[in-house]
Amino acid sequence: ILSGTGNDFAFALSKTAELLGDGTFVGHIHSKKLKDMRGANSDDDAQVLAELTRDHSNLFDPILLRDRNTLHIKHAHRLHRFAQLDRMKCSQRIRQIFMGMIFYDEKAEYPEGSIAKALAKELANNTRLAALIDVEADCQKAMARAVRVHPVWKEILDDVKGIGSGVAAGLLGSIGVISRFATPNDLVRYFGLHRISGQFVRKRSGEVANWVQTARQSLFNFDDQLVRHGGDSVWSERRAQIKVDYREQHPHRIKVRDGLKHLLRGVAGALKMGGVVIAEEGLELKTATQIGELLEQGVASNPSAFAKPPEAEIVNHYREIIAKITTDGKAEVVLRKARHSGEKDKTQKWHEKGDLLTLYSDGHIHKMARWRTLTEFTRWLWEAMTEMDRKSRDNGQAQESQAA
């Protein structure tokens, strides 16, 4: 089972098995497969693994050189992150000590701007910080070396502008074996890019953050590079086009009460399905009735588009919610979890309370384009890695047939 210290152990065993030769190999089974086969016997994984090895050996995949490269990348990325944190902590500690000395200085002769210069000098001359900076640089180089020998880097990621060794290490180390993701949506959810009731997931009290933060942060770093240095890259151009498309769908800013923002987004999405855009300028939506009027105006502008399912059903769904809020002041709406997520549905209260928020501003459109771009990139990455994995398996089977 590849996780935690098991990764280190699997790496060492696999290398030893390769040296032994004679078809000796170390196999690993994905945790989901183990969970499905474990049944009620959850207290003795060693026994379960032994029985699966005997009766269902096809569930185990051999750990090959490519897998060891991935494990090496994950280990190097972790060491680099540790070095980063040590350097940041040391720098912050020096700053705190220095600032304390400033306050306790009896002379207090620090003209404007001189404190910053004195702090910079203190940081530059600190031998401990300098040593940590050297360690971080060494870890960065080791991580880059590990990434460059990985086949996915050579064939897929090396040509993508904005992805360096740090981003690649975070993605490859998190993905591991691409075959454990049956669909692109599985990888999207694993990276934390999925949506629930139109909202991208984030850490919330009482909810399980069941995605990999390392991969998600790596994608955010990739997006930052697209904004800063993307230039004429394919994905920076795609990001720019998505922003244009979103602005066409939402031509003006809309102010809406905090408790009604999800209702507005849902109504806008329902109208979009029928080819209708909310184009009125200077809207301030403080009640559900006002949003209901927008919905009816949109339906009336293109009635044939909303005459049949699923558009008609969705419009009627929002009509019922609006009527409930208008009558009772609030409505409890069931949020559908991401498909195949395995999580239970939850309810959310929509009401006519809260401050006025501004939706579809330039900053809002910018964030929407970021999420959309990263989602499309993740789907593309799944397709590219899956195709590469398929070709690798086909070549392996062909070589086995020739040997036979």
Short mmCIF file of C-alpha atoms in Angstrom, two decimals:
data_model
loop_
_atom_site.label_atom_id
_atom_site.label_comp_id
_atom_site.label_asym_id
_atom_site.label_seq_id
_atom_site.Cartn_x
_atom_site.Cartn_y
_atom_site.Cartn_z
CA ILE A 1 0.00 0.00 0.00
CA LEU A 2 1.79 3.11 -1.19
CA SER A 3 1.42 5.81 1.46
CA GLY A 4 3.48 7.33 4.24
CA THR A 5 6.67 5.43 5.08
CA GLY A 6 5.40 2.59 2.90
CA ASN A 7 6.69 4.58 -0.09
CA ASP A 8 10.26 4.46 1.22
CA PHE A 9 10.01 0.74 1.99
CA ALA A 10 8.50 -0.05 -1.42
CA PHE A 11 11.29 1.85 -3.17
CA ALA A 12 14.01 -0.10 -1.34
CA LEU A 13 12.32 -3.48 -1.83
CA SER A 14 11.72 -2.84 -5.53
CA LYS A 15 15.36 -2.01 -6.14
CA THR A 16 16.45 -5.17 -4.29
CA ALA A 17 13.99 -7.31 -6.28
CA GLU A 18 15.38 -5.91 -9.53
CA LEU A 19 18.91 -6.88 -8.49
CA LEU A 20 17.75 -10.43 -7.70
CA GLY A 21 16.38 -10.88 -11.21
CA ASP A 22 14.55 -14.09 -12.29
CA GLY A 23 11.25 -12.21 -12.55
CA THR A 24 11.29 -11.12 -8.92
CA PHE A 25 9.28 -7.95 -8.34
CA VAL A 26 7.49 -6.00 -5.61
CA GLY A 27 3.81 -5.35 -6.21
CA HIS A 28 1.56 -2.68 -4.78
CA ILE A 29 -2.20 -2.44 -4.51
CA HIS A 30 -4.11 0.80 -4.47
CA SER A 31 -5.90 1.61 -1.23
CA LYS A 32 -9.32 1.76 -2.91
CA LYS A 33 -8.93 -1.78 -4.27
CA LEU A 34 -7.80 -2.99 -0.86
CA LYS A 35 -10.79 -1.32 0.79
CA ASP A 36 -13.17 -2.97 -1.68
CA MET A 37 -11.65 -6.41 -1.10
CA ARG A 38 -11.12 -6.08 2.64
CA GLY A 39 -14.77 -6.40 3.63
CA ALA A 40 -15.39 -6.79 7.35
CA ASN A 41 -11.83 -7.94 8.04
CA SER A 42 -10.34 -4.47 8.60
CA ASP A 43 -8.12 -5.30 11.58
CA ASP A 44 -5.62 -7.60 9.87
CA ASP A 45 -4.36 -6.07 6.65
CA ALA A 46 -1.33 -8.36 6.62
CA GLN A 47 -3.59 -11.41 6.39
CA VAL A 48 -5.80 -9.75 3.77
CA LEU A 49 -2.77 -8.83 1.64
CA ALA A 50 -1.40 -12.37 1.86
CA GLU A 51 -4.73 -13.84 0.73
CA LEU A 52 -5.06 -11.31 -2.10
CA THR A 53 -1.53 -12.12 -3.28
CA ARG A 54 -2.47 -15.80 -3.40
CA ASP A 55 -5.96 -15.52 -4.89
CA HIS A 56 -6.02 -12.17 -6.76
CA SER A 57 -2.47 -11.41 -7.85
CA ASN A 58 -3.85 -9.44 -10.81
CA LEU A 59 -4.84 -6.65 -8.39
CA PHE A 60 -1.17 -5.90 -7.71
CA ASP A 61 0.90 -3.74 -10.03
CA PRO A 62 4.69 -4.19 -10.10
CA ILE A 63 6.80 -1.28 -8.89
CA LEU A 64 9.05 -0.53 -11.86
CA LEU A 65 11.72 2.06 -12.57
CA ARG A 66 9.09 4.63 -13.55
CA ASP A 67 7.33 4.15 -10.21
CA ARG A 68 10.61 4.48 -8.33
CA ASN A 69 11.25 7.73 -10.20
CA THR A 70 7.87 9.00 -9.00
CA LEU A 71 8.59 7.99 -5.41
CA HIS A 72 11.98 9.69 -5.65
CA ILE A 73 10.31 12.89 -6.87
CA LYS A 74 7.83 12.81 -4.01
CA HIS A 75 10.63 12.35 -1.49
CA ALA A 76 12.74 15.14 -3.03
CA HIS A 77 9.74 17.49 -3.08
CA ARG A 78 9.07 16.80 0.59
CA LEU A 79 12.70 17.49 1.53
CA HIS A 80 12.65 20.73 -0.46
CA ARG A 81 9.50 21.83 1.33
CA PHE A 82 11.09 21.08 4.71
CA ALA A 83 14.12 23.16 3.72
CA GLN A 84 11.86 26.02 2.64
CA LEU A 85 10.03 26.01 5.96
CA ASP A 86 13.28 25.93 7.93
CA ARG A 87 14.62 28.91 5.98
CA MET A 88 11.38 30.86 6.42
CA LYS A 89 11.23 30.15 10.16
CA CYS A 90 14.84 31.21 10.65
CA SER A 91 14.32 34.40 8.68
CA GLN A 92 11.21 35.26 10.68
CA ARG A 93 12.98 34.52 13.96
CA ILE A 94 15.88 36.83 13.03
CA ARG A 95 13.40 39.55 12.14
CA GLN A 96 11.56 39.22 15.45
CA ILE A 97 14.78 39.32 17.48
CA PHE A 98 16.05 42.32 15.53
CA MET A 99 12.81 44.27 15.91
CA GLY A 100 12.86 43.57 19.65
CA MET A 101 16.37 45.00 19.85
CA ILE A 102 15.13 48.15 18.10
CA PHE A 103 12.47 48.77 20.73
CA TYR A 104 14.96 48.32 23.56
CA ASP A 105 17.62 50.55 22.03
CA GLU A 106 18.21 53.48 24.40
CA LYS A 107 19.63 55.70 21.66
CA ALA A 108 16.68 55.18 19.28
CA GLU A 109 18.56 56.86 16.44
CA TYR A 110 16.91 55.31 13.39
CA PRO A 111 16.07 57.78 10.62
CA GLU A 112 13.25 56.82 8.23
CA GLY A 113 14.19 53.81 6.08
CA SER A 114 17.27 52.90 8.06
CA ILE A 115 15.55 50.10 10.02
CA ALA A 116 14.75 48.20 6.82
CA LYS A 117 18.35 48.57 5.65
CA ALA A 118 19.70 47.43 9.02
CA LEU A 119 17.40 44.37 8.95
CA ALA A 120 18.51 43.48 5.43
CA LYS A 121 22.11 43.67 6.56
CA GLU A 122 21.37 41.48 9.58
CA LEU A 123 19.73 38.84 7.36
CA ALA A 124 22.57 38.94 4.84
CA ASN A 125 25.24 38.44 7.52
CA ASN A 126 23.53 35.69 9.51
CA THR A 127 25.53 32.49 9.03
CA ARG A 128 22.71 30.18 10.13
CA LEU A 129 20.31 31.65 7.58
CA ALA A 130 23.00 31.46 4.89
CA ALA A 131 23.49 27.76 5.65
CA LEU A 132 19.75 27.11 5.40
CA ILE A 133 19.61 28.96 2.08
CA ASP A 134 22.39 26.70 0.77
CA VAL A 135 20.52 23.61 1.99
CA GLU A 136 17.34 24.78 0.25
CA ALA A 137 19.27 25.38 -2.98
CA ASP A 138 20.77 21.88 -2.81
CA CYS A 139 17.30 20.38 -2.26
CA GLN A 140 16.00 22.39 -5.20
CA LYS A 141 18.73 20.98 -7.45
CA ALA A 142 18.11 17.42 -6.24
CA MET A 143 14.39 17.80 -6.92
CA ALA A 144 15.07 19.17 -10.40
CA ARG A 145 17.36 16.21 -11.19
CA ALA A 146 14.69 13.77 -10.06
CA VAL A 147 12.04 15.47 -12.21
CA ARG A 148 14.16 15.60 -15.38
CA VAL A 149 14.57 11.82 -15.58
CA HIS A 150 10.83 11.11 -15.23
CA PRO A 151 9.21 10.07 -18.53
CA VAL A 152 6.16 12.29 -17.98
CA TRP A 153 8.42 15.31 -17.70
CA LYS A 154 10.31 14.36 -20.84
CA GLU A 155 7.26 13.65 -22.98
CA ILE A 156 4.55 15.96 -21.57
CA LEU A 157 5.45 18.63 -19.02
CA ASP A 158 8.79 19.86 -20.31
CA ASP A 159 7.06 21.69 -23.17
CA VAL A 160 4.48 23.42 -20.96
CA LYS A 161 5.49 27.01 -20.21
CA GLY A 162 4.98 27.92 -16.58
CA ILE A 163 5.78 24.47 -15.19
CA GLY A 164 9.17 24.11 -13.55
CA SER A 165 10.63 21.41 -11.39
CA GLY A 166 8.71 22.52 -8.27
CA VAL A 167 5.28 22.44 -9.91
CA ALA A 168 6.05 19.20 -11.75
CA ALA A 169 7.29 17.52 -8.56
CA GLY A 170 4.13 18.49 -6.69
CA LEU A 171 1.90 17.12 -9.46
CA LEU A 172 3.80 13.93 -10.28
CA GLY A 173 4.40 13.04 -6.65
CA SER A 174 0.70 13.46 -5.88
CA ILE A 175 -0.58 11.56 -8.91
CA GLY A 176 1.69 8.54 -8.62
CA VAL A 177 0.23 6.02 -11.07
CA ILE A 178 -2.29 7.61 -13.43
CA SER A 179 -4.17 4.33 -13.90
CA ARG A 180 -5.72 4.66 -10.44
CA PHE A 181 -7.83 7.53 -11.82
CA ALA A 182 -10.50 6.00 -14.00
CA THR A 183 -11.74 9.31 -15.44
CA PRO A 184 -10.51 12.91 -15.73
CA ASN A 185 -13.12 13.89 -13.12
CA ASP A 186 -11.45 11.58 -10.60
CA LEU A 187 -8.19 13.52 -10.98
CA VAL A 188 -10.04 16.84 -10.86
CA ARG A 189 -11.59 15.89 -7.51
CA TYR A 190 -8.27 14.54 -6.25
CA PHE A 191 -6.73 17.95 -6.97
CA GLY A 192 -9.60 19.77 -5.22
CA LEU A 193 -10.88 21.50 -8.36
CA HIS A 194 -14.42 20.10 -8.28
CA ARG A 195 -17.53 22.11 -7.47
CA ILE A 196 -20.45 21.50 -5.18
CA SER A 197 -23.63 23.35 -6.16
CA GLY A 198 -21.59 25.69 -8.34
CA GLN A 199 -18.97 26.43 -5.68
CA PHE A 200 -15.38 25.29 -5.78
CA VAL A 201 -14.49 23.38 -2.65
CA ARG A 202 -12.39 24.84 0.13
CA LYS A 203 -11.68 24.02 3.74
CA ARG A 204 -14.80 24.62 5.80
CA SER A 205 -15.65 23.80 9.37
CA GLY A 206 -17.32 20.40 9.67
CA GLU A 207 -16.40 19.28 6.14
CA VAL A 208 -13.76 16.80 5.06
CA ALA A 209 -11.07 18.29 2.82
CA ASN A 210 -10.59 15.10 0.82
CA TRP A 211 -8.19 16.43 -1.78
CA VAL A 212 -4.40 16.70 -1.99
CA GLN A 213 -3.27 20.15 -0.93
CA THR A 214 0.23 19.69 -2.38
CA ALA A 215 -1.13 19.19 -5.90
CA ARG A 216 -3.64 22.01 -5.49
CA GLN A 217 -0.93 24.44 -4.39
CA SER A 218 1.25 23.34 -7.30
CA LEU A 219 -1.56 24.18 -9.70
CA PHE A 220 -1.99 27.61 -8.09
CA ASN A 221 1.74 28.19 -8.57
CA PHE A 222 1.34 27.20 -12.22
CA ASP A 223 -1.48 29.72 -12.61
CA ASP A 224 0.67 32.40 -11.00
CA GLN A 225 3.38 31.71 -13.57
CA LEU A 226 0.81 32.00 -16.37
CA VAL A 227 -0.16 35.45 -15.13
CA ARG A 228 3.40 36.64 -14.57
CA HIS A 229 5.39 35.02 -17.37
CA GLY A 230 2.92 33.13 -19.53
CA GLY A 231 3.49 35.24 -22.61
CA ASP A 232 2.33 33.40 -25.71
CA SER A 233 2.01 29.97 -24.10
CA VAL A 234 -0.97 27.79 -24.97
CA TRP A 235 -2.41 27.85 -21.48
CA SER A 236 -1.96 31.58 -20.92
CA GLU A 237 -3.82 32.19 -24.20
CA ARG A 238 -6.53 29.78 -23.10
CA ARG A 239 -6.81 31.59 -19.78
CA ALA A 240 -7.20 34.94 -21.55
CA GLN A 241 -9.91 33.54 -23.81
CA ILE A 242 -11.81 32.13 -20.83
CA LYS A 243 -11.81 35.59 -19.23
CA VAL A 244 -13.25 37.05 -22.43
CA ASP A 245 -15.95 34.36 -22.53
CA TYR A 246 -16.90 34.93 -18.89
CA ARG A 247 -17.15 38.67 -19.41
CA GLU A 248 -19.48 38.09 -22.37
CA GLN A 249 -21.65 35.88 -20.16
CA HIS A 250 -21.58 38.44 -17.33
CA PRO A 251 -21.14 41.85 -19.00
CA HIS A 252 -21.76 43.93 -15.87
CA ARG A 253 -21.16 43.83 -12.16
CA ILE A 254 -24.12 42.84 -10.03
CA LYS A 255 -24.66 43.70 -6.38
CA VAL A 256 -26.60 41.11 -4.41
CA ARG A 257 -27.25 40.28 -0.78
CA ASP A 258 -24.85 37.75 0.70
CA GLY A 259 -27.69 35.34 1.53
CA LEU A 260 -28.92 35.39 -2.09
CA LYS A 261 -25.62 35.10 -3.97
CA HIS A 262 -25.99 31.35 -4.58
CA LEU A 263 -29.54 31.87 -5.82
CA LEU A 264 -28.35 34.49 -8.30
CA ARG A 265 -25.58 32.25 -9.57
CA GLY A 266 -28.03 29.39 -9.99
CA VAL A 267 -30.50 31.57 -11.88
CA ALA A 268 -27.74 32.96 -14.10
CA GLY A 269 -26.62 29.41 -14.86
CA ALA A 270 -30.19 28.31 -15.66
CA LEU A 271 -30.66 31.23 -18.05
CA LYS A 272 -27.31 30.50 -19.67
CA MET A 273 -28.57 27.02 -20.57
CA GLY A 274 -31.21 28.73 -22.68
CA GLY A 275 -28.78 31.16 -24.27
CA VAL A 276 -29.89 34.13 -22.16
CA VAL A 277 -27.44 36.56 -20.49
CA ILE A 278 -28.26 38.99 -17.68
CA ALA A 279 -27.18 42.18 -19.47
CA GLU A 280 -28.88 44.87 -17.36
CA GLU A 281 -26.38 47.34 -15.91
CA GLY A 282 -26.26 48.61 -12.33
CA LEU A 283 -28.36 45.85 -10.75
CA GLU A 284 -28.78 45.79 -6.96
CA LEU A 285 -30.65 42.66 -5.93
CA LYS A 286 -31.81 42.80 -2.32
CA THR A 287 -34.79 40.43 -2.44
CA ALA A 288 -35.63 37.05 -3.93
CA THR A 289 -38.51 38.72 -5.77
CA GLN A 290 -36.08 40.85 -7.77
CA ILE A 291 -34.11 37.76 -8.77
CA GLY A 292 -37.39 36.08 -9.69
CA GLU A 293 -38.23 38.97 -11.99
CA LEU A 294 -34.87 38.55 -13.70
CA LEU A 295 -35.59 34.85 -14.16
CA GLU A 296 -39.00 35.49 -15.71
CA GLN A 297 -37.65 38.21 -18.00
CA GLY A 298 -34.96 35.85 -19.23
CA VAL A 299 -37.44 33.01 -19.86
CA ALA A 300 -39.81 35.38 -21.67
CA SER A 301 -37.00 36.57 -23.97
CA ASN A 302 -36.53 33.03 -25.36
CA PRO A 303 -39.52 30.89 -24.27
CA SER A 304 -38.86 28.02 -26.69
CA ALA A 305 -35.45 27.36 -25.06
CA PHE A 306 -37.11 26.75 -21.68
CA ALA A 307 -40.11 24.75 -22.85
CA LYS A 308 -38.55 21.27 -22.50
CA PRO A 309 -36.39 19.41 -19.97
CA PRO A 310 -33.89 19.87 -18.54
CA GLU A 311 -34.15 23.67 -18.87
CA ALA A 312 -37.85 23.73 -17.88
CA GLU A 313 -37.22 21.58 -14.79
CA ILE A 314 -34.32 23.74 -13.62
CA VAL A 315 -36.30 26.96 -14.08
CA ASN A 316 -39.22 25.52 -12.10
CA HIS A 317 -36.78 24.41 -9.38
CA TYR A 318 -35.58 27.98 -8.90
CA ARG A 319 -39.12 29.30 -9.07
CA GLU A 320 -40.01 27.09 -6.11
CA ILE A 321 -36.98 28.29 -4.14
CA ILE A 322 -37.79 31.93 -4.85
CA ALA A 323 -41.40 31.41 -3.76
CA LYS A 324 -40.23 29.73 -0.56
CA ILE A 325 -37.86 32.58 0.31
CA THR A 326 -40.50 35.19 -0.50
CA THR A 327 -43.05 33.46 1.75
CA ASP A 328 -40.91 32.24 4.65
CA GLY A 329 -37.90 34.53 4.41
CA LYS A 330 -35.55 31.60 3.82
CA ALA A 331 -35.25 28.27 2.07
CA GLU A 332 -33.20 25.18 2.86
CA VAL A 333 -31.62 24.04 -0.39
CA VAL A 334 -30.06 20.60 -0.85
CA LEU A 335 -26.55 20.87 -2.29
CA ARG A 336 -25.70 17.95 -4.50
CA LYS A 337 -22.21 16.65 -3.83
CA ALA A 338 -19.82 16.03 -6.70
CA ARG A 339 -20.74 12.95 -8.70
CA HIS A 340 -19.13 9.75 -7.40
CA SER A 341 -17.59 11.68 -4.48
CA GLY A 342 -19.07 9.25 -1.99
CA GLU A 343 -20.14 12.08 0.30
CA LYS A 344 -23.62 12.79 1.58
CA ASP A 345 -25.71 15.71 0.39
CA LYS A 346 -25.96 18.72 2.69
CA THR A 347 -28.38 21.60 3.01
CA GLN A 348 -27.70 25.31 2.82
CA LYS A 349 -29.91 28.19 3.94
CA TRP A 350 -30.66 30.91 1.39
CA HIS A 351 -32.22 34.10 2.74
CA GLU A 352 -32.56 37.85 2.22
CA LYS A 353 -29.99 38.85 4.81
CA GLY A 354 -26.41 40.03 4.73
CA ASP A 355 -24.43 42.85 3.18
CA LEU A 356 -24.43 43.66 -0.51
CA LEU A 357 -21.69 41.80 -2.37
CA THR A 358 -20.35 42.60 -5.82
CA LEU A 359 -20.31 39.68 -8.24
CA TYR A 360 -18.65 39.51 -11.66
CA SER A 361 -16.17 42.29 -11.01
CA ASP A 362 -12.83 42.14 -12.82
CA GLY A 363 -11.30 40.36 -9.82
CA HIS A 364 -14.17 37.86 -9.68
CA ILE A 365 -13.88 37.11 -13.40
CA HIS A 366 -10.12 36.67 -12.92
CA LYS A 367 -10.66 34.02 -10.23
CA MET A 368 -13.34 32.25 -12.25
CA ALA A 369 -10.95 32.03 -15.22
CA ARG A 370 -8.21 30.65 -12.96
CA TRP A 371 -10.38 27.78 -11.72
CA ARG A 372 -11.63 26.97 -15.21
CA THR A 373 -8.14 27.00 -16.71
CA LEU A 374 -6.70 24.74 -14.02
CA THR A 375 -9.62 22.33 -14.39
CA GLU A 376 -9.09 22.09 -18.15
CA PHE A 377 -5.35 21.65 -17.66
CA THR A 378 -5.96 18.79 -15.20
CA ARG A 379 -8.24 17.03 -17.68
CA TRP A 380 -5.65 17.48 -20.41
CA LEU A 381 -2.93 16.11 -18.13
CA TRP A 382 -5.02 13.03 -17.34
CA GLU A 383 -5.60 12.36 -21.03
CA ALA A 384 -1.92 12.82 -21.93
CA MET A 385 -0.65 10.62 -19.08
CA THR A 386 -3.30 7.97 -19.74
CA GLU A 387 -2.36 7.80 -23.42
CA MET A 388 1.30 7.57 -22.50
CA ASP A 389 0.53 4.78 -20.02
CA ARG A 390 -1.47 2.89 -22.65
CA LYS A 391 1.37 3.09 -25.16
CA SER A 392 3.83 1.90 -22.51
CA ARG A 393 1.66 -1.14 -21.71
CA ASP A 394 1.20 -1.94 -25.41
CA ASN A 395 4.96 -1.80 -25.99
CA GLY A 396 5.54 -4.06 -22.98
CA GLN A 397 3.02 -6.63 -24.23
CA ALA A 398 4.57 -6.53 -27.71
CA GLN A 399 8.02 -7.21 -26.29
CA GLU A 400 6.67 -10.12 -24.23
CA SER A 401 5.04 -11.62 -27.35
CA GLN A 402 8.29 -11.35 -29.31
CA ALA A 403 10.23 -13.00 -26.48
CA ALA A 404 7.72 -15.86 -26.36
#
